[in-house]
PDB file of C-alpha atoms in Angstrom:
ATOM      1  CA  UNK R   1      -3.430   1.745  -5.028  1.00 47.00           C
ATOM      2  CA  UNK R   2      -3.818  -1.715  -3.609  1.00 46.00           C
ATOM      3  CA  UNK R   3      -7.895  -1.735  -3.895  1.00 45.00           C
ATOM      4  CA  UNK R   4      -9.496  -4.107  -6.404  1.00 47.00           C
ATOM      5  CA  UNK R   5     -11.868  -1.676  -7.391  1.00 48.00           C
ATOM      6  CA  UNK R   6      -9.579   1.094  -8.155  1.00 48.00           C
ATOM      7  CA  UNK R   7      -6.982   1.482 -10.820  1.00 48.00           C
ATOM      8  CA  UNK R   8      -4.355  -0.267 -10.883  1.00 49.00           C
ATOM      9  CA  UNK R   9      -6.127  -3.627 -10.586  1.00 46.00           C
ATOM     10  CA  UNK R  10      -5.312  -7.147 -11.718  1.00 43.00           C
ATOM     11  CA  UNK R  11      -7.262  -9.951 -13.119  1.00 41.00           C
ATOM     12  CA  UNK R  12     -10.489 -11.850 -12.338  1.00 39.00           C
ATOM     13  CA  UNK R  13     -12.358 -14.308 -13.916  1.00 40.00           C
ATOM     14  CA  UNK R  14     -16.028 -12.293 -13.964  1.00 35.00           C
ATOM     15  CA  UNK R  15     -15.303  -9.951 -16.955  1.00 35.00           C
ATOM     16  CA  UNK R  16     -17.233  -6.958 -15.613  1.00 37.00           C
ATOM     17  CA  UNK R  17     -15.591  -3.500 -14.364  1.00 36.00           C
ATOM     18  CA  UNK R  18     -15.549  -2.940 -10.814  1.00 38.00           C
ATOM     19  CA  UNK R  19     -18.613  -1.793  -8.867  1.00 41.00           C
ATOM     20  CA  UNK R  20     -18.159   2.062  -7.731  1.00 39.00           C
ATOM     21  CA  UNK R  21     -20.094   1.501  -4.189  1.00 43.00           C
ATOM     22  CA  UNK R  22     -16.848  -0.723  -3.164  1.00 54.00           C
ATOM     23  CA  UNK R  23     -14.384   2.330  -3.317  1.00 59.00           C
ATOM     24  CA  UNK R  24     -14.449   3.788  -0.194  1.00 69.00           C
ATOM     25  CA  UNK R  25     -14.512   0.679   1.109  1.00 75.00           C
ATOM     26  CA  UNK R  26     -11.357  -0.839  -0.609  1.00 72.00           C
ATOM     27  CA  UNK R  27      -9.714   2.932   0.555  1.00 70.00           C
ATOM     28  CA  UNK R  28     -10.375   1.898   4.138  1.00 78.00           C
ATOM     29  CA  UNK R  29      -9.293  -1.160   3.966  1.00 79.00           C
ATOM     30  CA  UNK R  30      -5.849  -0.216   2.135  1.00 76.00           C
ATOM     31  CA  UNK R  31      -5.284   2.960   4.313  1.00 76.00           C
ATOM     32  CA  UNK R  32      -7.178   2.711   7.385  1.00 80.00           C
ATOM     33  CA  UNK R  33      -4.842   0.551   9.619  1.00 82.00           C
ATOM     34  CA  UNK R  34      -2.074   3.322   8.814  1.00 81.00           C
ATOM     35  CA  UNK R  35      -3.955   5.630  10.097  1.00 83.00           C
ATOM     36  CA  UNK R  36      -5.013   3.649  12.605  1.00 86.00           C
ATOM     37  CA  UNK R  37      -1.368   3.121  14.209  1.00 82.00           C
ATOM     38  CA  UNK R  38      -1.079   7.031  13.382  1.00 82.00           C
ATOM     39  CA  UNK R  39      -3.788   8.273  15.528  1.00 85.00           C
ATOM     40  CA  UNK R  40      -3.044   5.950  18.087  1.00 85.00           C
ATOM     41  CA  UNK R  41       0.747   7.473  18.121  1.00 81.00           C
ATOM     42  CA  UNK R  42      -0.156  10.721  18.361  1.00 80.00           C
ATOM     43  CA  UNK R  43      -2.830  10.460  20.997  1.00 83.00           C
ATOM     44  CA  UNK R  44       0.211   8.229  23.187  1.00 76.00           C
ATOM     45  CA  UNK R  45       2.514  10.910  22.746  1.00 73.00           C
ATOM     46  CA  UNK R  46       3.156  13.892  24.752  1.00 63.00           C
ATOM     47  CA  UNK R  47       4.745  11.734  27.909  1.00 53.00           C
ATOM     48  CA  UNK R  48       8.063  12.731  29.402  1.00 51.00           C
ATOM     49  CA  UNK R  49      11.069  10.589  30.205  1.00 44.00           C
ATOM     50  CA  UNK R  50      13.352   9.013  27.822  1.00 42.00           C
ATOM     51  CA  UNK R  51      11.113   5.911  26.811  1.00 52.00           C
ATOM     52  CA  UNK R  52       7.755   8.480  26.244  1.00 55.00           C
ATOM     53  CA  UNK R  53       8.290   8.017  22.209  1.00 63.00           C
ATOM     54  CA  UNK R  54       9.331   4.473  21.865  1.00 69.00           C
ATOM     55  CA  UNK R  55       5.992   3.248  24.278  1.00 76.00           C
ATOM     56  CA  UNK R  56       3.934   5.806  21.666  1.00 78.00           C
ATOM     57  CA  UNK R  57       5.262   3.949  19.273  1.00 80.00           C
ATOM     58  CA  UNK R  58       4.347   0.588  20.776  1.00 82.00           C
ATOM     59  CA  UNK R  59       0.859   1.428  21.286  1.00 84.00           C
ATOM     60  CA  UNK R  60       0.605   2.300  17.734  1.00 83.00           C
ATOM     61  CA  UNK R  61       2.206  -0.619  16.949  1.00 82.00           C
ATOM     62  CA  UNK R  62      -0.148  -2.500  18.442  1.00 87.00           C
ATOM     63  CA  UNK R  63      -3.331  -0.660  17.295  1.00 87.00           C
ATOM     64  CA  UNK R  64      -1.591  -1.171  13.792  1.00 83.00           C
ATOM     65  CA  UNK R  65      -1.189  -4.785  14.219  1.00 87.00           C
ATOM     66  CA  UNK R  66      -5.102  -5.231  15.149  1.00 91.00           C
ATOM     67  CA  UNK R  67      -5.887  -2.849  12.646  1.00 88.00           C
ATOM     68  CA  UNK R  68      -4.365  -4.818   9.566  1.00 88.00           C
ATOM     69  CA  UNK R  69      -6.319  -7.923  11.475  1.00 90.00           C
ATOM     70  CA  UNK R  70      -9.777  -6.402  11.056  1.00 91.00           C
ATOM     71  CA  UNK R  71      -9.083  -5.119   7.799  1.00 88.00           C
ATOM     72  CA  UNK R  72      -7.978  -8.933   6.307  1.00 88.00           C
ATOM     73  CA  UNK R  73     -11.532 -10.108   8.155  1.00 90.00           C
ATOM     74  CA  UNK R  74     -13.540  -6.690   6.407  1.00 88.00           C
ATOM     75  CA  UNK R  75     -12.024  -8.229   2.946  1.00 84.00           C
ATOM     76  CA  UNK R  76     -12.754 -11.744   2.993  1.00 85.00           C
ATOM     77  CA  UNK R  77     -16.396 -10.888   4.507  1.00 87.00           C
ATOM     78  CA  UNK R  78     -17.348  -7.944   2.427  1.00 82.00           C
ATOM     79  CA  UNK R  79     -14.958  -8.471  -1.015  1.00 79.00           C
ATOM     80  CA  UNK R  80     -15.192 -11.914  -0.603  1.00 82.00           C
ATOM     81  CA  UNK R  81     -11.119 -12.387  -1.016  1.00 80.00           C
ATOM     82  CA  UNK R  82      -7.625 -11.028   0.537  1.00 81.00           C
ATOM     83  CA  UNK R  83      -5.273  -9.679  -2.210  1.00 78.00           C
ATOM     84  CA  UNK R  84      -2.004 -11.459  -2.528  1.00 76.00           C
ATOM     85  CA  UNK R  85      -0.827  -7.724  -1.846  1.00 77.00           C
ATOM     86  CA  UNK R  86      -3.078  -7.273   1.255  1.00 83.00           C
ATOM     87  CA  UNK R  87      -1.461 -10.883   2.218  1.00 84.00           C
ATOM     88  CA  UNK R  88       1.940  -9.552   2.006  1.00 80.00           C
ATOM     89  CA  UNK R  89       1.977  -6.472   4.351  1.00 81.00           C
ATOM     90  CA  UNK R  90      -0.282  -7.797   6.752  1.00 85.00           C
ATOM     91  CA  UNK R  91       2.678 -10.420   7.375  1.00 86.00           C
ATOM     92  CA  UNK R  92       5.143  -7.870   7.245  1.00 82.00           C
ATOM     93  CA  UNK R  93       3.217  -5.832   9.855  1.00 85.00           C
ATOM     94  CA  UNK R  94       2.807  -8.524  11.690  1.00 88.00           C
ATOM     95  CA  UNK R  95       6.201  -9.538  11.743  1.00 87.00           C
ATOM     96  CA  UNK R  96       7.978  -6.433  11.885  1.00 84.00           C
ATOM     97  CA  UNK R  97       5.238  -5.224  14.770  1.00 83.00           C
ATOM     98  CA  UNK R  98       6.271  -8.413  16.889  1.00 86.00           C
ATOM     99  CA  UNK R  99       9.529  -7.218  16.924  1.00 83.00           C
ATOM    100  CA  UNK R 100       9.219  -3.805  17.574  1.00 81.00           C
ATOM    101  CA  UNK R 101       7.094  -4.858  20.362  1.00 83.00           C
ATOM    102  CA  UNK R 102      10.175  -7.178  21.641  1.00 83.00           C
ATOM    103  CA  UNK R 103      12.905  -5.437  21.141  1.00 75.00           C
ATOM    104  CA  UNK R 104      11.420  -2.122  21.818  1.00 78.00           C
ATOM    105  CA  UNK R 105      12.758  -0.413  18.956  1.00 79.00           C
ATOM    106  CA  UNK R 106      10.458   1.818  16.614  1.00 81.00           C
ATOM    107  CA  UNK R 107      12.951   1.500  14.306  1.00 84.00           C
ATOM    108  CA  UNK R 108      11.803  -1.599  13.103  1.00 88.00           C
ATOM    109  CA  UNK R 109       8.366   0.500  12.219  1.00 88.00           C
ATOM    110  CA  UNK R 110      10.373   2.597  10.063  1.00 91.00           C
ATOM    111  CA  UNK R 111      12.315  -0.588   8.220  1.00 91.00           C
ATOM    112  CA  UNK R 112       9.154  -2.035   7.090  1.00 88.00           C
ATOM    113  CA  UNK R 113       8.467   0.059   4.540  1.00 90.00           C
ATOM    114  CA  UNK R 114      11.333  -0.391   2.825  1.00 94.00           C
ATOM    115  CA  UNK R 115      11.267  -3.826   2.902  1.00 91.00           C
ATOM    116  CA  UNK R 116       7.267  -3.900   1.340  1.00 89.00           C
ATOM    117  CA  UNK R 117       8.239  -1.136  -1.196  1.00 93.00           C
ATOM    118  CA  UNK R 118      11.385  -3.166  -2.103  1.00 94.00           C
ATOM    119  CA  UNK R 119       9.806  -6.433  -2.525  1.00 91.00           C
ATOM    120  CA  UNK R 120       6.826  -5.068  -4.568  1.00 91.00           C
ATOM    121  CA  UNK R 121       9.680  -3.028  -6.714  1.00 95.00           C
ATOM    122  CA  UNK R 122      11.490  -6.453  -7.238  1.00 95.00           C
ATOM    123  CA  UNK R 123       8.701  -8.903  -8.432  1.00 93.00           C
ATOM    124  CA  UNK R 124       6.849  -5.890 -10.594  1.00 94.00           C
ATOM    125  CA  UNK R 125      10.220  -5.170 -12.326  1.00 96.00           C
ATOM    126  CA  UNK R 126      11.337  -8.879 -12.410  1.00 95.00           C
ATOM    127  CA  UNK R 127       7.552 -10.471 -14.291  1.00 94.00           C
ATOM    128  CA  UNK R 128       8.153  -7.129 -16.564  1.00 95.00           C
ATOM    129  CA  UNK R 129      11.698  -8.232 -17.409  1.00 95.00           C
ATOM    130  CA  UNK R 130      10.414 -11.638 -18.387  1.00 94.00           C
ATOM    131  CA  UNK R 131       7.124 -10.475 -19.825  1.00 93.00           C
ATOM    132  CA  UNK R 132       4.830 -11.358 -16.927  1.00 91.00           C
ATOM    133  CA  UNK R 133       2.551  -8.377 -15.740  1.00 89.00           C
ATOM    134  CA  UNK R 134       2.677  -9.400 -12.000  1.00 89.00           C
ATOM    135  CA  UNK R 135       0.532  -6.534 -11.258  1.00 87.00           C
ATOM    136  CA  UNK R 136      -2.683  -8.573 -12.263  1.00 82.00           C
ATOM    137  CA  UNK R 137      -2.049 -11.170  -9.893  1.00 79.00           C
ATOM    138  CA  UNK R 138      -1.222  -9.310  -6.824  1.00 77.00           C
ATOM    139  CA  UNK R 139      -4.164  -7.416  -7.295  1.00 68.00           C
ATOM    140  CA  UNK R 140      -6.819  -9.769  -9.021  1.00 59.00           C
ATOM    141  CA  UNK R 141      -9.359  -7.800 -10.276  1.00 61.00           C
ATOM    142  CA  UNK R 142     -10.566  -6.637 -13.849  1.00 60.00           C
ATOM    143  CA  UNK R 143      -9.628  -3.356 -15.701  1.00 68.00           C
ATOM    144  CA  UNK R 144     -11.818  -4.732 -18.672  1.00 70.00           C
ATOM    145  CA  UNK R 145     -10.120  -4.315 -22.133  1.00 74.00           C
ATOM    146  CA  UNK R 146      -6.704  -4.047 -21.058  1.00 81.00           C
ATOM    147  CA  UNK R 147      -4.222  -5.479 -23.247  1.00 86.00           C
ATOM    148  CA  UNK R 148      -1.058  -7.684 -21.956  1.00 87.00           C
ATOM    149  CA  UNK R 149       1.374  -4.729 -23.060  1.00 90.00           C
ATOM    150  CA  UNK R 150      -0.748  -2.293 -21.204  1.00 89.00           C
ATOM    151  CA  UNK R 151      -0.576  -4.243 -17.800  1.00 89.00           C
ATOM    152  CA  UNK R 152       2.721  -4.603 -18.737  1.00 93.00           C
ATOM    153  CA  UNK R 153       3.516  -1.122 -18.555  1.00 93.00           C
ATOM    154  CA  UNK R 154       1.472  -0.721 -15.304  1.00 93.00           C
ATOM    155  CA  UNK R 155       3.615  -3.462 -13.701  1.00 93.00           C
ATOM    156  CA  UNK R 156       6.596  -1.618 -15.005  1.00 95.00           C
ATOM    157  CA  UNK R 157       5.918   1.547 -13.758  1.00 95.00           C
ATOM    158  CA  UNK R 158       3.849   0.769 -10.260  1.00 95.00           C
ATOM    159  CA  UNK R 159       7.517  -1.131 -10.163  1.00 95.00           C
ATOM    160  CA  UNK R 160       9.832   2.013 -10.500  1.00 97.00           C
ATOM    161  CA  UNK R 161       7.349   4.155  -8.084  1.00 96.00           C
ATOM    162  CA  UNK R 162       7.653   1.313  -5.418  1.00 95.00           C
ATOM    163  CA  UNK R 163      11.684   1.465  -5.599  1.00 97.00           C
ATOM    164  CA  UNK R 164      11.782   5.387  -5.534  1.00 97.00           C
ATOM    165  CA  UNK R 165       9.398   5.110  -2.474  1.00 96.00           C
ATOM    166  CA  UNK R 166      11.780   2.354  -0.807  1.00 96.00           C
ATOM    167  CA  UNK R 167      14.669   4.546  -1.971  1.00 97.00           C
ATOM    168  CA  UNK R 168      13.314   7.143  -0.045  1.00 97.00           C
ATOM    169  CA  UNK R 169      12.387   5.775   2.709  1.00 96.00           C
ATOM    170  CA  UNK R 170      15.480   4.274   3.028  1.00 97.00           C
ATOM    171  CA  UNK R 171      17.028   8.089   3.367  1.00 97.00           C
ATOM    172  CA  UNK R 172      14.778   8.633   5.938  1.00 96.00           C
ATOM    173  CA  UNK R 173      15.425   5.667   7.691  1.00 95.00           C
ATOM    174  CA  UNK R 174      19.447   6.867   7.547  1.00 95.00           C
ATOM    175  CA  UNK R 175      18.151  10.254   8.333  1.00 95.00           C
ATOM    176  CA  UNK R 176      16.462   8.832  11.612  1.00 92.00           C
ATOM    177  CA  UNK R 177      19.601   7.235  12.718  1.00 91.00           C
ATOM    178  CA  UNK R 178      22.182  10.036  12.628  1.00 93.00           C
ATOM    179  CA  UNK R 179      19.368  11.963  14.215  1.00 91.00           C
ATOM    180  CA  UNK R 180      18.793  14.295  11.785  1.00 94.00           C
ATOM    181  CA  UNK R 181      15.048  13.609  11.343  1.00 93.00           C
ATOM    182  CA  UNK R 182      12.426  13.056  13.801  1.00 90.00           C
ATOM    183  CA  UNK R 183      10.525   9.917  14.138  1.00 88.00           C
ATOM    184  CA  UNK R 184       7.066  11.952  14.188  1.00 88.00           C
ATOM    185  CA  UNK R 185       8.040  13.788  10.613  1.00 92.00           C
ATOM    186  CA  UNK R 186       8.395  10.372   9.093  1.00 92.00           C
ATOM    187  CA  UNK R 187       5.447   9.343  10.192  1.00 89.00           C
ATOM    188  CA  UNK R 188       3.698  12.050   9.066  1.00 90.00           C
ATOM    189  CA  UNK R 189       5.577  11.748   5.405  1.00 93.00           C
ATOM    190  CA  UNK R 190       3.979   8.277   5.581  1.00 89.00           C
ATOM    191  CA  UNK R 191       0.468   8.537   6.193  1.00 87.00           C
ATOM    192  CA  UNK R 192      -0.058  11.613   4.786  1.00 90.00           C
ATOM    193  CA  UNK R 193       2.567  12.400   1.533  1.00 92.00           C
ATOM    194  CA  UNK R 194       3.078   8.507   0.501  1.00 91.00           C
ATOM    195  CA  UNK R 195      -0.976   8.055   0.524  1.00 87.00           C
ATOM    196  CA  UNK R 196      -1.358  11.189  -1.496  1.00 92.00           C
ATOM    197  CA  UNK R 197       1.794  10.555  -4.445  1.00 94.00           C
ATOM    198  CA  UNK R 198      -0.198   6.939  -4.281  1.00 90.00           C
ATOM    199  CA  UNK R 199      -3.454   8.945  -5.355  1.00 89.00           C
ATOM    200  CA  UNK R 200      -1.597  10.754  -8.136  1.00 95.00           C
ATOM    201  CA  UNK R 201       0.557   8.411  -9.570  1.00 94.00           C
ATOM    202  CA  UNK R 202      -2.575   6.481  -9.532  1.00 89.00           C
ATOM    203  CA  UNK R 203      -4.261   8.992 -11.383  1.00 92.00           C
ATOM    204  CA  UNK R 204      -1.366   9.397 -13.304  1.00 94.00           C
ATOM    205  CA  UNK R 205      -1.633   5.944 -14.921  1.00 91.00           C
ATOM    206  CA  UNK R 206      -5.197   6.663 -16.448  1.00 90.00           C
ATOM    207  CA  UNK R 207      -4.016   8.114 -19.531  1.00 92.00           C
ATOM    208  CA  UNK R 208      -1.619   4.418 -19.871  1.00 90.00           C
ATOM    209  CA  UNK R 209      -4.857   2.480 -19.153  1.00 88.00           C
ATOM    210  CA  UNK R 210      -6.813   4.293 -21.890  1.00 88.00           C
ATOM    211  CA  UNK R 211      -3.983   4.408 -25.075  1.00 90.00           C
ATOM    212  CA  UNK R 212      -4.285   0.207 -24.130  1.00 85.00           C
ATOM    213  CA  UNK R 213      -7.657  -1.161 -24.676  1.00 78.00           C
ATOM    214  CA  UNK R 214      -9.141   0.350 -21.405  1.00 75.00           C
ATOM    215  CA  UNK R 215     -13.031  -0.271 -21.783  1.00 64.00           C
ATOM    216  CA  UNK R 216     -14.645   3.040 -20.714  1.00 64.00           C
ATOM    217  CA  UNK R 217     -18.241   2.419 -19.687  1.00 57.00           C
ATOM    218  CA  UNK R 218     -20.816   4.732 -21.627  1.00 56.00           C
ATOM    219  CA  UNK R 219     -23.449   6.576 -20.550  1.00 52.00           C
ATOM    220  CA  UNK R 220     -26.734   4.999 -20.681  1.00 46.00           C
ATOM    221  CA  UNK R 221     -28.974   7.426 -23.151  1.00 49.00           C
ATOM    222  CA  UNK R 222     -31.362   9.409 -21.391  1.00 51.00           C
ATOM    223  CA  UNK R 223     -34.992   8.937 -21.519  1.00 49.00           C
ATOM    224  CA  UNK R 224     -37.671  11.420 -23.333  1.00 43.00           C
TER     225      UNK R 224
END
């Protein structure tokens, strides 16, 4: 969702599409430290005594906090650049990690992403209301042949699917205080359901892209 070299994307000044052999790596830089912090959960869980899930969720919080470290360093090496997005939740992890480490309170982990989603939801919704696609800056990189109106829609829509997601998580988060949901299921909602509507909704978006001057590379004519 976040990668520069994967739809959605915003602009840059080199008018060429983006190069294919960067995907994965833009994926593992976007999703890795989540599942980073959720492998590192899981293999700290299973202790006994009252404080077994909140020092699980510590250690992940700590392997997450590296993690998001190592991917900033991966994207200024290899992409040359940290997105404005990629900016944005590595302070929030940061942040929010610090104090979950403090106060010893995992529900901090679970605030945070209601507090990215929200903020996202707020300044893609806001530049659409005044006619600014803010999508294209938080992003910066080229969907080549995109017209204003369609980033506009983009930033209008990537808006509404980041305030259902904080809306959501929000429940959750209510869900996890009158103990009526387990820590472990939201995690797993997280990593695994939130990275895969990402995927679709991405994929989703295509169809917008196209009816709006998307460039569509063509195939180079065969030889003989």
């Amino acid at each position: 969702m976040s990668a520069p070299d994967m739809p959605p994307t915003g602009p840059e000044p080199v008018p060429a599409p983006p190069r294919a052999q960067h995907g994965w790596l833009n994926f593992a830089i976007d999703f890795g430290p989540l599942l980073v912090f959720f492998l590192a959960y899981k293999f700290a869980s299973g202790g006994e005594g009252a404080f077994a899930a909140t020092t699980a969720a510590i250690k992940g919080t700590v392997a997450f906090m590296v993690a998001i470290v190592v991917a900033m360093t991966v994207s200024k090496w290899k992409l040359g650049k940290i997105s404005p997005m990629l900016w944005m939740s590595s302070v929030l992890v940061l942040g929010f990690g610090a104090l979950t480490i403090w106060f010893h309170d995992e529900r901090f982990i679970v605030m945070k992403p209601t507090i990215i989603y929200g903020a996202f939801a707020a300044m893609l919704l806001g530049g659409w209301w005044f006619g600014r696609p803010m999508l294209k800056y938080l992003l910066q990189s080229a969907l080549e042949g995109l017209t204003e109106r369609g980033w506009l829609l983009l930033s209008r829509n990537w808006g509404l699917f980041f305030a259902t997601l904080g809306i959501a998580n929000h429940v959750m988060y209510e869900l996890i205080q009158a103990k009526q949901m387990s820590f472990d299921l939201w995690l797993t909602i997280k990593v695994w359901g939130v990275t895969a509507l990402s995927f679709l909704f991405t994929l989703s978006q295509v169809p917008v892209m196209l009816k709006n001057g998307l460039a569509v590379p063509e195939e180079a004519p065969e030889k003989g």
